[in-house]
């Protein structure tokens, strides 16, 4: 059983999302004689395909790099870090409640950091982050990524 570690990031040339495998390239600076002048670091994603004729390398903005969590939201949408999601949780009374937050990596795994009014609510209860629910895909809906400016979901 192999594990794929996939990423997504915004392309440097047009700002569109690209998904696939992450790679870096270091190009040495030189003045014609000496190459010990430092390095340029380039970041790439090459698309996830088995067809070598359709495999492309895209230069990305590394600030937008997001790792796949291995989890899926409703409609089998993959969940990446920095995605803004809405999750269904059950409170201490057994009632379901919806929480919006950003998916982040912590030392022990991917978590949900509440945003907006949910952040205020959960911080008042002593929680800075919550465990992502993974029992069913229907409990999570991806709204957008924090690097998108499509609409305000707070």
Tab-separated table of C-alpha atoms in Angstrom:
chain	number	residue	atom	x	y	z
A	1	UNK	CA	0.000	0.000	0.000
A	2	UNK	CA	1.545	3.285	-1.055
A	3	UNK	CA	0.734	6.658	0.380
A	4	UNK	CA	0.520	9.710	-1.833
A	5	UNK	CA	1.550	13.009	-0.325
A	6	UNK	CA	-0.203	15.536	-2.534
A	7	UNK	CA	-0.190	19.311	-2.452
A	8	UNK	CA	-1.926	22.234	-4.051
A	9	UNK	CA	-0.671	25.775	-4.565
A	10	UNK	CA	-1.329	28.804	-6.718
A	11	UNK	CA	0.591	28.974	-9.973
A	12	UNK	CA	3.066	31.846	-10.226
A	13	UNK	CA	2.101	32.677	-13.841
A	14	UNK	CA	-1.686	33.008	-13.488
A	15	UNK	CA	-2.684	32.489	-9.824
A	16	UNK	CA	-4.792	29.388	-10.537
A	17	UNK	CA	-4.705	26.363	-8.256
A	18	UNK	CA	-2.609	23.365	-9.347
A	19	UNK	CA	-2.636	19.997	-7.549
A	20	UNK	CA	0.057	17.343	-7.586
A	21	UNK	CA	3.508	16.616	-6.177
A	22	UNK	CA	5.741	19.295	-4.637
A	23	UNK	CA	9.364	19.837	-5.622
A	24	UNK	CA	12.069	22.464	-5.158
A	25	UNK	CA	15.010	23.398	-7.341
A	26	UNK	CA	18.121	25.258	-6.239
A	27	UNK	CA	19.991	27.200	-8.914
A	28	UNK	CA	23.452	28.467	-7.920
A	29	UNK	CA	24.395	32.085	-8.496
A	30	UNK	CA	27.695	32.606	-10.276
A	31	UNK	CA	29.721	35.472	-11.686
A	32	UNK	CA	31.375	33.512	-14.476
A	33	UNK	CA	34.139	32.115	-12.272
A	34	UNK	CA	32.714	31.517	-8.825
A	35	UNK	CA	29.497	29.681	-8.137
A	36	UNK	CA	29.586	30.272	-4.382
A	37	UNK	CA	27.308	33.335	-4.513
A	38	UNK	CA	24.170	31.780	-3.041
A	39	UNK	CA	21.173	30.102	-4.616
A	40	UNK	CA	17.828	30.883	-6.168
A	41	UNK	CA	15.149	28.596	-4.841
A	42	UNK	CA	12.283	27.699	-7.168
A	43	UNK	CA	9.161	25.826	-6.082
A	44	UNK	CA	7.133	23.570	-8.360
A	45	UNK	CA	4.173	21.262	-8.472
A	46	UNK	CA	4.021	18.631	-11.143
A	47	UNK	CA	0.577	17.372	-11.913
A	48	UNK	CA	-0.738	14.050	-10.735
A	49	UNK	CA	-0.986	11.941	-13.894
A	50	UNK	CA	0.241	8.603	-15.158
A	51	UNK	CA	0.398	9.942	-18.716
A	52	UNK	CA	3.988	11.153	-19.311
A	53	UNK	CA	2.840	13.210	-22.319
A	54	UNK	CA	0.490	15.208	-20.089
A	55	UNK	CA	2.815	15.637	-17.100
A	56	UNK	CA	3.683	19.296	-16.551
A	57	UNK	CA	5.852	21.175	-14.073
A	58	UNK	CA	4.334	24.421	-12.798
A	59	UNK	CA	6.202	27.094	-10.857
A	60	UNK	CA	4.189	28.045	-7.780
A	61	UNK	CA	3.945	30.709	-5.129
A	62	UNK	CA	5.348	28.784	-2.105
A	63	UNK	CA	3.360	30.941	0.351
A	64	UNK	CA	0.185	29.236	-0.946
A	65	UNK	CA	1.443	25.639	-0.600
A	66	UNK	CA	-1.162	23.394	1.072
A	67	UNK	CA	-0.757	19.692	1.923
A	68	UNK	CA	-3.580	17.167	1.392
A	69	UNK	CA	-4.884	15.923	4.746
A	70	UNK	CA	-5.915	12.489	3.510
A	71	UNK	CA	-9.521	13.376	4.400
A	72	UNK	CA	-12.468	14.083	2.130
A	73	UNK	CA	-15.459	16.362	2.600
A	74	UNK	CA	-18.932	15.900	1.169
A	75	UNK	CA	-19.061	14.934	-2.525
A	76	UNK	CA	-15.551	13.438	-2.125
A	77	UNK	CA	-13.881	16.881	-2.177
A	78	UNK	CA	-10.287	16.513	-0.884
A	79	UNK	CA	-9.445	18.590	2.191
A	80	UNK	CA	-6.137	20.502	2.181
A	81	UNK	CA	-4.505	22.517	4.928
A	82	UNK	CA	-5.613	26.168	4.867
A	83	UNK	CA	-9.035	25.155	3.547
A	84	UNK	CA	-11.913	26.954	5.208
A	85	UNK	CA	-14.486	24.346	6.104
A	86	UNK	CA	-17.784	24.020	7.900
A	87	UNK	CA	-18.036	21.007	10.205
A	88	UNK	CA	-20.883	19.460	12.139
A	89	UNK	CA	-20.084	18.839	15.804
A	90	UNK	CA	-22.261	17.601	18.625
A	91	UNK	CA	-22.226	19.730	21.769
A	92	UNK	CA	-22.453	18.508	25.361
A	93	UNK	CA	-26.274	18.273	25.024
A	94	UNK	CA	-26.011	16.034	21.948
A	95	UNK	CA	-27.263	18.796	19.659
A	96	UNK	CA	-25.479	19.300	16.366
A	97	UNK	CA	-23.779	22.604	15.769
A	98	UNK	CA	-21.946	23.955	12.736
A	99	UNK	CA	-18.437	25.353	13.129
A	100	UNK	CA	-16.437	27.236	10.501
A	101	UNK	CA	-12.675	27.214	10.639
A	102	UNK	CA	-9.324	26.833	8.902
A	103	UNK	CA	-7.655	23.432	8.596
A	104	UNK	CA	-4.129	23.636	10.060
A	105	UNK	CA	-1.319	21.210	10.912
A	106	UNK	CA	-0.449	20.875	14.577
A	107	UNK	CA	2.227	18.632	16.082
A	108	UNK	CA	-0.225	15.751	16.412
A	109	UNK	CA	-2.264	16.104	13.198
A	110	UNK	CA	-4.636	18.265	11.219
A	111	UNK	CA	-7.042	20.358	13.291
A	112	UNK	CA	-9.718	22.994	12.801
A	113	UNK	CA	-9.067	26.521	14.085
A	114	UNK	CA	-12.455	28.232	14.420
A	115	UNK	CA	-12.923	31.613	12.704
A	116	UNK	CA	-15.301	34.547	13.136
A	117	UNK	CA	-18.006	34.165	15.793
A	118	UNK	CA	-17.084	30.493	16.210
A	119	UNK	CA	-13.553	31.524	17.246
A	120	UNK	CA	-14.950	33.739	20.008
A	121	UNK	CA	-17.339	30.993	21.161
A	122	UNK	CA	-14.734	28.219	21.351
A	123	UNK	CA	-11.973	30.393	22.822
A	124	UNK	CA	-14.390	31.303	25.637
A	125	UNK	CA	-14.733	27.550	26.273
A	126	UNK	CA	-10.927	27.153	26.344
A	127	UNK	CA	-10.431	25.684	22.854
A	128	UNK	CA	-8.000	27.167	20.339
A	129	UNK	CA	-8.498	24.301	17.903
A	130	UNK	CA	-10.769	21.298	17.415
A	131	UNK	CA	-10.222	17.796	16.068
A	132	UNK	CA	-11.505	17.414	12.516
A	133	UNK	CA	-14.493	15.045	12.445
A	134	UNK	CA	-13.614	12.050	10.280
A	135	UNK	CA	-16.515	9.645	10.845
A	136	UNK	CA	-18.358	10.681	7.689
A	137	UNK	CA	-17.790	12.945	4.728
A	138	UNK	CA	-21.218	14.528	5.286
A	139	UNK	CA	-19.920	16.257	8.408
A	140	UNK	CA	-17.472	18.505	6.528
A	141	UNK	CA	-18.040	20.978	3.698
A	142	UNK	CA	-15.132	22.830	2.035
A	143	UNK	CA	-16.104	26.480	1.540
A	144	UNK	CA	-12.855	27.831	0.045
A	145	UNK	CA	-9.159	28.197	0.843
A	146	UNK	CA	-7.751	31.048	2.924
A	147	UNK	CA	-5.714	32.133	-0.116
A	148	UNK	CA	-8.881	32.610	-2.203
A	149	UNK	CA	-10.674	35.936	-2.275
A	150	UNK	CA	-13.928	34.685	-3.804
A	151	UNK	CA	-16.203	35.614	-0.876
A	152	UNK	CA	-16.167	36.298	2.823
A	153	UNK	CA	-17.351	33.259	4.740
A	154	UNK	CA	-16.867	34.603	8.247
